[in-house]
Amino acid sequence: GNDAEAIHRMADGLERMSRLQGARLLTNVGLEIAPDHVGLNLVAARLDRREGAIQEGGARLQRFAATPLDLKTAIERETELGRLLDQAGEADEAFRVFEAAGRDKAEMFRARGISKDLVLDEVAEMESVLTPAGLASWGEGVNENFERPAPVFLVGVPRSGTTLMEQILASHSAIATLEEKPVAEMLARIVDERHGGYPAGLAGLSPQDILALRQNYFQTVDSLIRVAPGQIFIDKFPLNLVRLPLLARIFPDARYILALRHPADVVLSGFMTNFNP
């Protein structure tokens, strides 16, 4: 059992890094030891899908339909089975399986105290702050040449194509990109803790506060990535979309790239994705 689990973890890691040959080799060894190991069958099914063996992958996971699984494993099984059914042209059955994954995710999130209200409440509060009178109270902000130019912020809703866009941009030698690091989240937390709450505290920031927050931001960025002098720096974090007032306050010189994809595509893709909250 321990051997099979160790092999599963290695095979899982290799598949996620797209080292498919090594993943398949390890998975086969593991399945010889423990043919009913759910995790190993999951990795094998992902490999089946990537190799075009759709029917084999689907049959592999259907075997576990009546097996009691922990929520995390059940969600992984349903998500992968849904993808295989979708690729096999079984749209109705795929939809049913993704719905089951959604119910399991809702249960897991409730158990872990994760709620969508966290973001929705922040958006509602931001709306109450962003009135004409509220914005007038912000004053001029900082009116000087900054030591370092602001980043370009790449934003959008998840599943709108931001990762592909970031990869394309990162391939250019004049561009440095940072992917999915919550640096703006850190700034929101500082405003919340030291400047009278977030987002209400944005109004009271002095020019010195803004410069200090910029400095904080760039120190964190420099610890994560090397940006050469003269390179354009792009911070890709889709849900910075709800942080735009914060970013505009601290980086009045910032530019933005908004990824747009048809809403039906975005919603369907989100429905089919196993996000890690």
mmCIF file of C-alpha atoms in Angstrom:
data_model
loop_
_atom_site.group_PDB
_atom_site.id
_atom_site.type_symbol
_atom_site.label_atom_id
_atom_site.label_comp_id
_atom_site.label_asym_id
_atom_site.label_seq_id
_atom_site.Cartn_x
_atom_site.Cartn_y
_atom_site.Cartn_z
ATOM 1 C CA GLY A 1 0.000 0.000 0.000
ATOM 2 C CA ASN A 2 2.756 2.439 0.939
ATOM 3 C CA ASP A 3 4.738 1.504 -2.180
ATOM 4 C CA ALA A 4 1.697 2.085 -4.394
ATOM 5 C CA GLU A 5 1.037 5.473 -2.754
ATOM 6 C CA ALA A 6 4.666 6.585 -3.216
ATOM 7 C CA ILE A 7 4.557 5.520 -6.870
ATOM 8 C CA HIS A 8 1.214 7.328 -7.275
ATOM 9 C CA ARG A 9 2.681 10.608 -5.993
ATOM 10 C CA MET A 10 5.670 10.393 -8.321
ATOM 11 C CA ALA A 11 3.543 9.447 -11.337
ATOM 12 C CA ASP A 12 1.055 12.236 -10.539
ATOM 13 C CA GLY A 13 3.872 14.804 -10.409
ATOM 14 C CA LEU A 14 5.385 13.600 -13.691
ATOM 15 C CA GLU A 15 2.019 13.736 -15.491
ATOM 16 C CA ARG A 16 1.406 17.282 -14.260
ATOM 17 C CA MET A 17 4.843 18.261 -15.621
ATOM 18 C CA SER A 18 3.877 16.598 -18.949
ATOM 19 C CA ARG A 19 6.622 13.980 -18.601
ATOM 20 C CA LEU A 20 4.229 11.420 -19.989
ATOM 21 C CA GLN A 21 6.580 8.540 -20.721
ATOM 22 C CA GLY A 22 7.923 8.410 -17.158
ATOM 23 C CA ALA A 23 4.432 8.867 -15.733
ATOM 24 C CA ARG A 24 3.076 5.962 -17.788
ATOM 25 C CA LEU A 25 6.004 3.711 -16.837
ATOM 26 C CA LEU A 26 5.540 4.401 -13.109
ATOM 27 C CA THR A 27 1.748 4.097 -13.304
ATOM 28 C CA ASN A 28 2.009 0.669 -14.928
ATOM 29 C CA VAL A 29 4.402 -0.512 -12.196
ATOM 30 C CA GLY A 30 2.050 0.832 -9.506
ATOM 31 C CA LEU A 31 -1.030 -0.789 -11.022
ATOM 32 C CA GLU A 32 0.728 -4.168 -11.088
ATOM 33 C CA ILE A 33 1.214 -3.842 -7.315
ATOM 34 C CA ALA A 34 -2.249 -2.355 -6.590
ATOM 35 C CA PRO A 35 -4.675 -2.584 -9.548
ATOM 36 C CA ASP A 36 -7.527 -1.009 -7.518
ATOM 37 C CA HIS A 37 -5.574 2.037 -6.304
ATOM 38 C CA VAL A 38 -7.890 4.953 -7.158
ATOM 39 C CA GLY A 39 -5.117 7.562 -7.423
ATOM 40 C CA LEU A 40 -3.053 5.452 -9.817
ATOM 41 C CA ASN A 41 -6.138 4.800 -11.958
ATOM 42 C CA LEU A 42 -6.812 8.538 -12.002
ATOM 43 C CA VAL A 43 -3.294 9.292 -13.270
ATOM 44 C CA ALA A 44 -3.655 6.467 -15.820
ATOM 45 C CA ALA A 45 -6.985 7.924 -17.010
ATOM 46 C CA ARG A 46 -5.401 11.396 -17.429
ATOM 47 C CA LEU A 47 -2.640 9.766 -19.486
ATOM 48 C CA ASP A 48 -5.249 7.853 -21.514
ATOM 49 C CA ARG A 49 -7.015 11.137 -22.338
ATOM 50 C CA ARG A 50 -3.779 12.848 -23.335
ATOM 51 C CA GLU A 51 -2.843 9.881 -25.541
ATOM 52 C CA GLY A 52 -6.286 9.765 -27.178
ATOM 53 C CA ALA A 53 -7.392 6.513 -25.524
ATOM 54 C CA ILE A 54 -10.715 8.048 -24.463
ATOM 55 C CA GLN A 55 -12.798 4.853 -24.105
ATOM 56 C CA GLU A 56 -10.096 3.127 -22.039
ATOM 57 C CA GLY A 57 -9.804 6.086 -19.663
ATOM 58 C CA GLY A 58 -13.565 6.323 -19.225
ATOM 59 C CA ALA A 59 -13.928 2.599 -18.512
ATOM 60 C CA ARG A 60 -11.061 2.812 -16.012
ATOM 61 C CA LEU A 61 -12.880 5.453 -13.946
ATOM 62 C CA GLN A 62 -16.396 4.024 -14.335
ATOM 63 C CA ARG A 63 -15.177 1.024 -12.301
ATOM 64 C CA PHE A 64 -15.143 3.228 -9.198
ATOM 65 C CA ALA A 65 -18.727 4.524 -9.542
ATOM 66 C CA ALA A 66 -19.880 2.627 -6.424
ATOM 67 C CA THR A 67 -16.613 2.938 -4.451
ATOM 68 C CA PRO A 68 -16.840 5.196 -1.366
ATOM 69 C CA LEU A 69 -14.262 7.980 -1.893
ATOM 70 C CA ASP A 70 -13.192 11.002 0.138
ATOM 71 C CA LEU A 71 -14.548 14.264 -1.311
ATOM 72 C CA LYS A 72 -11.245 15.430 -2.818
ATOM 73 C CA THR A 73 -10.715 12.134 -4.665
ATOM 74 C CA ALA A 74 -14.386 11.967 -5.714
ATOM 75 C CA ILE A 75 -14.113 15.463 -7.230
ATOM 76 C CA GLU A 76 -10.916 14.526 -9.100
ATOM 77 C CA ARG A 77 -12.554 11.342 -10.428
ATOM 78 C CA GLU A 78 -15.733 13.160 -11.527
ATOM 79 C CA THR A 79 -13.782 15.981 -13.181
ATOM 80 C CA GLU A 80 -11.574 13.591 -15.169
ATOM 81 C CA LEU A 81 -14.479 11.287 -16.074
ATOM 82 C CA GLY A 82 -16.448 14.335 -17.233
ATOM 83 C CA ARG A 83 -13.599 15.383 -19.528
ATOM 84 C CA LEU A 84 -13.340 11.887 -20.995
ATOM 85 C CA LEU A 85 -17.102 11.676 -21.578
ATOM 86 C CA ASP A 86 -17.067 15.139 -23.158
ATOM 87 C CA GLN A 87 -14.284 14.094 -25.541
ATOM 88 C CA ALA A 88 -16.192 10.894 -26.345
ATOM 89 C CA GLY A 89 -19.151 13.052 -27.463
ATOM 90 C CA GLU A 90 -21.304 12.001 -24.474
ATOM 91 C CA ALA A 91 -22.326 15.560 -23.592
ATOM 92 C CA ASP A 92 -25.404 14.769 -21.458
ATOM 93 C CA GLU A 93 -23.565 12.181 -19.371
ATOM 94 C CA ALA A 94 -20.542 14.510 -19.024
ATOM 95 C CA PHE A 95 -22.831 17.289 -17.788
ATOM 96 C CA ARG A 96 -24.357 14.967 -15.179
ATOM 97 C CA VAL A 97 -20.896 13.984 -13.893
ATOM 98 C CA PHE A 98 -19.709 17.627 -13.718
ATOM 99 C CA GLU A 99 -22.891 18.480 -11.776
ATOM 100 C CA ALA A 100 -22.006 15.755 -9.255
ATOM 101 C CA ALA A 101 -18.493 17.242 -8.988
ATOM 102 C CA GLY A 102 -20.085 20.647 -8.338
ATOM 103 C CA ARG A 103 -22.209 19.279 -5.506
ATOM 104 C CA ASP A 104 -19.160 17.590 -3.949
ATOM 105 C CA LYS A 105 -17.133 20.821 -4.287
ATOM 106 C CA ALA A 106 -19.894 22.825 -2.581
ATOM 107 C CA GLU A 107 -19.885 20.327 0.291
ATOM 108 C CA MET A 108 -16.087 20.417 0.594
ATOM 109 C CA PHE A 109 -15.996 24.230 0.513
ATOM 110 C CA ARG A 110 -18.673 24.452 3.221
ATOM 111 C CA ALA A 111 -16.669 22.049 5.406
ATOM 112 C CA ARG A 112 -13.541 24.179 4.896
ATOM 113 C CA GLY A 113 -15.344 27.465 5.576
ATOM 114 C CA ILE A 114 -14.812 28.758 2.017
ATOM 115 C CA SER A 115 -17.544 31.080 0.786
ATOM 116 C CA LYS A 116 -18.034 33.025 -2.450
ATOM 117 C CA ASP A 117 -19.462 35.827 -0.271
ATOM 118 C CA LEU A 118 -15.899 36.835 0.604
ATOM 119 C CA VAL A 119 -15.386 38.245 -2.905
ATOM 120 C CA LEU A 120 -18.990 39.338 -3.481
ATOM 121 C CA ASP A 121 -19.049 41.312 -0.198
ATOM 122 C CA GLU A 122 -15.809 43.042 -1.149
ATOM 123 C CA VAL A 123 -17.209 44.000 -4.561
ATOM 124 C CA ALA A 124 -20.374 45.396 -2.900
ATOM 125 C CA GLU A 125 -18.284 47.375 -0.415
ATOM 126 C CA MET A 126 -16.083 48.685 -3.236
ATOM 127 C CA GLU A 127 -19.220 49.889 -5.063
ATOM 128 C CA SER A 128 -20.292 51.818 -1.959
ATOM 129 C CA VAL A 129 -16.867 53.524 -1.813
ATOM 130 C CA LEU A 130 -16.667 54.351 -5.529
ATOM 131 C CA THR A 131 -19.257 57.134 -5.551
ATOM 132 C CA PRO A 132 -18.456 60.513 -7.150
ATOM 133 C CA ALA A 133 -18.131 62.028 -3.649
ATOM 134 C CA GLY A 134 -16.001 59.109 -2.469
ATOM 135 C CA LEU A 135 -13.638 59.418 -5.422
ATOM 136 C CA ALA A 136 -13.401 63.214 -4.983
ATOM 137 C CA SER A 137 -12.148 62.623 -1.425
ATOM 138 C CA TRP A 138 -9.150 60.671 -2.795
ATOM 139 C CA GLY A 139 -7.401 63.911 -3.726
ATOM 140 C CA GLU A 140 -4.631 64.093 -6.284
ATOM 141 C CA GLY A 141 -2.639 61.052 -5.183
ATOM 142 C CA VAL A 142 1.033 61.212 -6.105
ATOM 143 C CA ASN A 143 2.050 63.730 -8.708
ATOM 144 C CA GLU A 144 5.695 63.070 -9.486
ATOM 145 C CA ASN A 145 8.008 60.899 -11.521
ATOM 146 C CA PHE A 146 8.182 57.472 -9.980
ATOM 147 C CA GLU A 147 11.466 55.693 -9.426
ATOM 148 C CA ARG A 148 10.066 52.620 -11.175
ATOM 149 C CA PRO A 149 7.260 52.605 -13.716
ATOM 150 C CA ALA A 150 4.088 50.769 -12.779
ATOM 151 C CA PRO A 151 3.494 47.234 -14.023
ATOM 152 C CA VAL A 152 1.060 46.279 -16.724
ATOM 153 C CA PHE A 153 -1.730 44.336 -14.992
ATOM 154 C CA LEU A 154 -3.207 41.415 -16.936
ATOM 155 C CA VAL A 155 -6.697 40.791 -15.552
ATOM 156 C CA GLY A 156 -9.895 38.945 -16.420
ATOM 157 C CA VAL A 157 -12.180 36.334 -14.960
ATOM 158 C CA PRO A 158 -10.658 32.867 -14.508
ATOM 159 C CA ARG A 159 -10.828 30.703 -17.665
ATOM 160 C CA SER A 160 -10.847 33.743 -19.961
ATOM 161 C CA GLY A 161 -7.459 32.974 -21.539
ATOM 162 C CA THR A 162 -5.104 34.907 -19.246
ATOM 163 C CA THR A 163 -2.604 32.035 -18.885
ATOM 164 C CA LEU A 164 -2.235 31.527 -22.634
ATOM 165 C CA MET A 165 -1.866 35.291 -23.121
ATOM 166 C CA GLU A 166 0.752 35.454 -20.348
ATOM 167 C CA GLN A 167 2.743 32.610 -21.936
ATOM 168 C CA ILE A 168 2.707 34.327 -25.331
ATOM 169 C CA LEU A 169 3.839 37.645 -23.814
ATOM 170 C CA ALA A 170 6.527 35.949 -21.685
ATOM 171 C CA SER A 171 8.137 34.548 -24.831
ATOM 172 C CA HIS A 172 9.188 38.102 -25.841
ATOM 173 C CA SER A 173 12.631 39.117 -24.594
ATOM 174 C CA ALA A 174 11.503 42.669 -23.745
ATOM 175 C CA ILE A 175 8.788 41.401 -21.374
ATOM 176 C CA ALA A 176 8.984 39.842 -17.898
ATOM 177 C CA THR A 177 5.822 38.275 -16.487
ATOM 178 C CA LEU A 178 4.747 37.211 -13.024
ATOM 179 C CA GLU A 179 1.992 34.595 -12.950
ATOM 180 C CA GLU A 180 -0.592 34.077 -10.216
ATOM 181 C CA LYS A 181 1.225 35.610 -7.246
ATOM 182 C CA PRO A 182 -1.149 37.576 -4.954
ATOM 183 C CA VAL A 183 1.072 40.652 -4.575
ATOM 184 C CA ALA A 184 -1.870 43.068 -4.868
ATOM 185 C CA GLU A 185 -3.621 41.034 -2.160
ATOM 186 C CA MET A 186 -0.713 41.935 0.137
ATOM 187 C CA LEU A 187 -1.248 45.657 -0.594
ATOM 188 C CA ALA A 188 -4.970 45.350 0.192
ATOM 189 C CA ARG A 189 -4.066 43.710 3.507
ATOM 190 C CA ILE A 190 -1.644 46.537 4.403
ATOM 191 C CA VAL A 191 -4.319 49.162 3.618
ATOM 192 C CA ASP A 192 -6.805 47.158 5.688
ATOM 193 C CA GLU A 193 -4.503 46.807 8.715
ATOM 194 C CA ARG A 194 -2.653 50.144 8.735
ATOM 195 C CA HIS A 195 -4.794 52.681 6.900
ATOM 196 C CA GLY A 196 -8.316 52.405 8.290
ATOM 197 C CA GLY A 197 -9.743 49.341 6.579
ATOM 198 C CA TYR A 198 -10.085 48.199 3.000
ATOM 199 C CA PRO A 199 -11.419 49.583 0.701
ATOM 200 C CA ALA A 200 -12.499 52.643 2.757
ATOM 201 C CA GLY A 201 -8.867 53.402 3.692
ATOM 202 C CA LEU A 202 -7.936 54.117 0.048
ATOM 203 C CA ALA A 203 -9.343 57.647 0.423
ATOM 204 C CA GLY A 204 -7.014 58.609 3.265
ATOM 205 C CA LEU A 205 -3.718 57.481 1.729
ATOM 206 C CA SER A 206 -1.092 60.232 1.672
ATOM 207 C CA PRO A 207 1.485 60.533 -1.144
ATOM 208 C CA GLN A 208 4.041 59.050 1.296
ATOM 209 C CA ASP A 209 1.717 56.089 1.998
ATOM 210 C CA ILE A 210 1.321 55.459 -1.725
ATOM 211 C CA LEU A 211 5.079 55.554 -2.333
ATOM 212 C CA ALA A 212 5.632 53.137 0.589
ATOM 213 C CA LEU A 213 2.994 50.740 -0.803
ATOM 214 C CA ARG A 214 4.646 50.875 -4.246
ATOM 215 C CA GLN A 215 7.974 50.114 -2.624
ATOM 216 C CA ASN A 216 6.422 47.176 -0.757
ATOM 217 C CA TYR A 217 5.005 45.858 -4.005
ATOM 218 C CA PHE A 218 8.297 46.031 -5.925
ATOM 219 C CA GLN A 219 10.305 44.521 -3.057
ATOM 220 C CA THR A 220 7.964 41.517 -3.129
ATOM 221 C CA VAL A 221 8.144 41.290 -6.931
ATOM 222 C CA ASP A 222 11.963 41.412 -6.817
ATOM 223 C CA SER A 223 11.973 38.479 -4.390
ATOM 224 C CA LEU A 224 9.951 36.437 -6.907
ATOM 225 C CA ILE A 225 11.322 37.384 -10.338
ATOM 226 C CA ARG A 226 14.192 39.250 -11.961
ATOM 227 C CA VAL A 227 13.021 42.181 -14.082
ATOM 228 C CA ALA A 228 15.890 43.549 -16.162
ATOM 229 C CA PRO A 229 16.205 47.336 -16.623
ATOM 230 C CA GLY A 230 14.072 48.415 -19.568
ATOM 231 C CA GLN A 231 11.886 45.292 -19.563
ATOM 232 C CA ILE A 232 8.119 45.705 -19.508
ATOM 233 C CA PHE A 233 6.815 44.000 -16.387
ATOM 234 C CA ILE A 234 3.415 42.267 -16.536
ATOM 235 C CA ASP A 235 1.636 41.103 -13.377
ATOM 236 C CA LYS A 236 -0.882 38.420 -14.388
ATOM 237 C CA PHE A 237 -3.492 37.692 -11.736
ATOM 238 C CA PRO A 238 -7.013 37.395 -13.191
ATOM 239 C CA LEU A 239 -8.981 38.384 -10.083
ATOM 240 C CA ASN A 240 -7.008 41.599 -9.674
ATOM 241 C CA LEU A 241 -10.054 42.622 -11.697
ATOM 242 C CA VAL A 242 -11.777 43.314 -8.347
ATOM 243 C CA ARG A 243 -8.686 45.213 -7.120
ATOM 244 C CA LEU A 244 -8.637 47.853 -9.886
ATOM 245 C CA PRO A 245 -9.461 50.809 -7.594
ATOM 246 C CA LEU A 246 -6.583 49.795 -5.295
ATOM 247 C CA LEU A 247 -4.221 49.448 -8.265
ATOM 248 C CA ALA A 248 -5.342 52.759 -9.760
ATOM 249 C CA ARG A 249 -4.719 54.475 -6.411
ATOM 250 C CA ILE A 250 -1.211 53.093 -5.913
ATOM 251 C CA PHE A 251 -0.223 52.898 -9.590
ATOM 252 C CA PRO A 252 -1.828 55.879 -11.366
ATOM 253 C CA ASP A 253 0.620 55.265 -14.226
ATOM 254 C CA ALA A 254 -0.387 51.591 -14.673
ATOM 255 C CA ARG A 255 -1.720 50.086 -17.877
ATOM 256 C CA TYR A 256 -4.090 47.130 -18.065
ATOM 257 C CA ILE A 257 -4.764 44.217 -20.372
ATOM 258 C CA LEU A 258 -8.291 42.822 -20.000
ATOM 259 C CA ALA A 259 -8.764 39.277 -21.292
ATOM 260 C CA LEU A 260 -12.193 38.825 -22.838
ATOM 261 C CA ARG A 261 -13.729 35.515 -23.870
ATOM 262 C CA HIS A 262 -17.340 34.690 -24.691
ATOM 263 C CA PRO A 263 -19.203 34.447 -21.341
ATOM 264 C CA ALA A 264 -20.720 31.061 -22.290
ATOM 265 C CA ASP A 265 -17.214 29.671 -22.867
ATOM 266 C CA VAL A 266 -15.969 31.104 -19.561
ATOM 267 C CA VAL A 267 -18.881 29.720 -17.536
ATOM 268 C CA LEU A 268 -18.758 26.283 -19.185
ATOM 269 C CA SER A 269 -14.977 26.079 -18.732
ATOM 270 C CA GLY A 270 -15.313 27.074 -15.059
ATOM 271 C CA PHE A 271 -18.044 24.456 -14.612
ATOM 272 C CA MET A 272 -15.657 21.803 -16.004
ATOM 273 C CA THR A 273 -12.575 22.911 -14.027
ATOM 274 C CA ASN A 274 -11.467 21.631 -10.635
ATOM 275 C CA PHE A 275 -10.214 24.887 -9.090
ATOM 276 C CA ASN A 276 -8.017 24.816 -6.001
ATOM 277 C CA PRO A 277 -9.481 27.629 -3.861
#
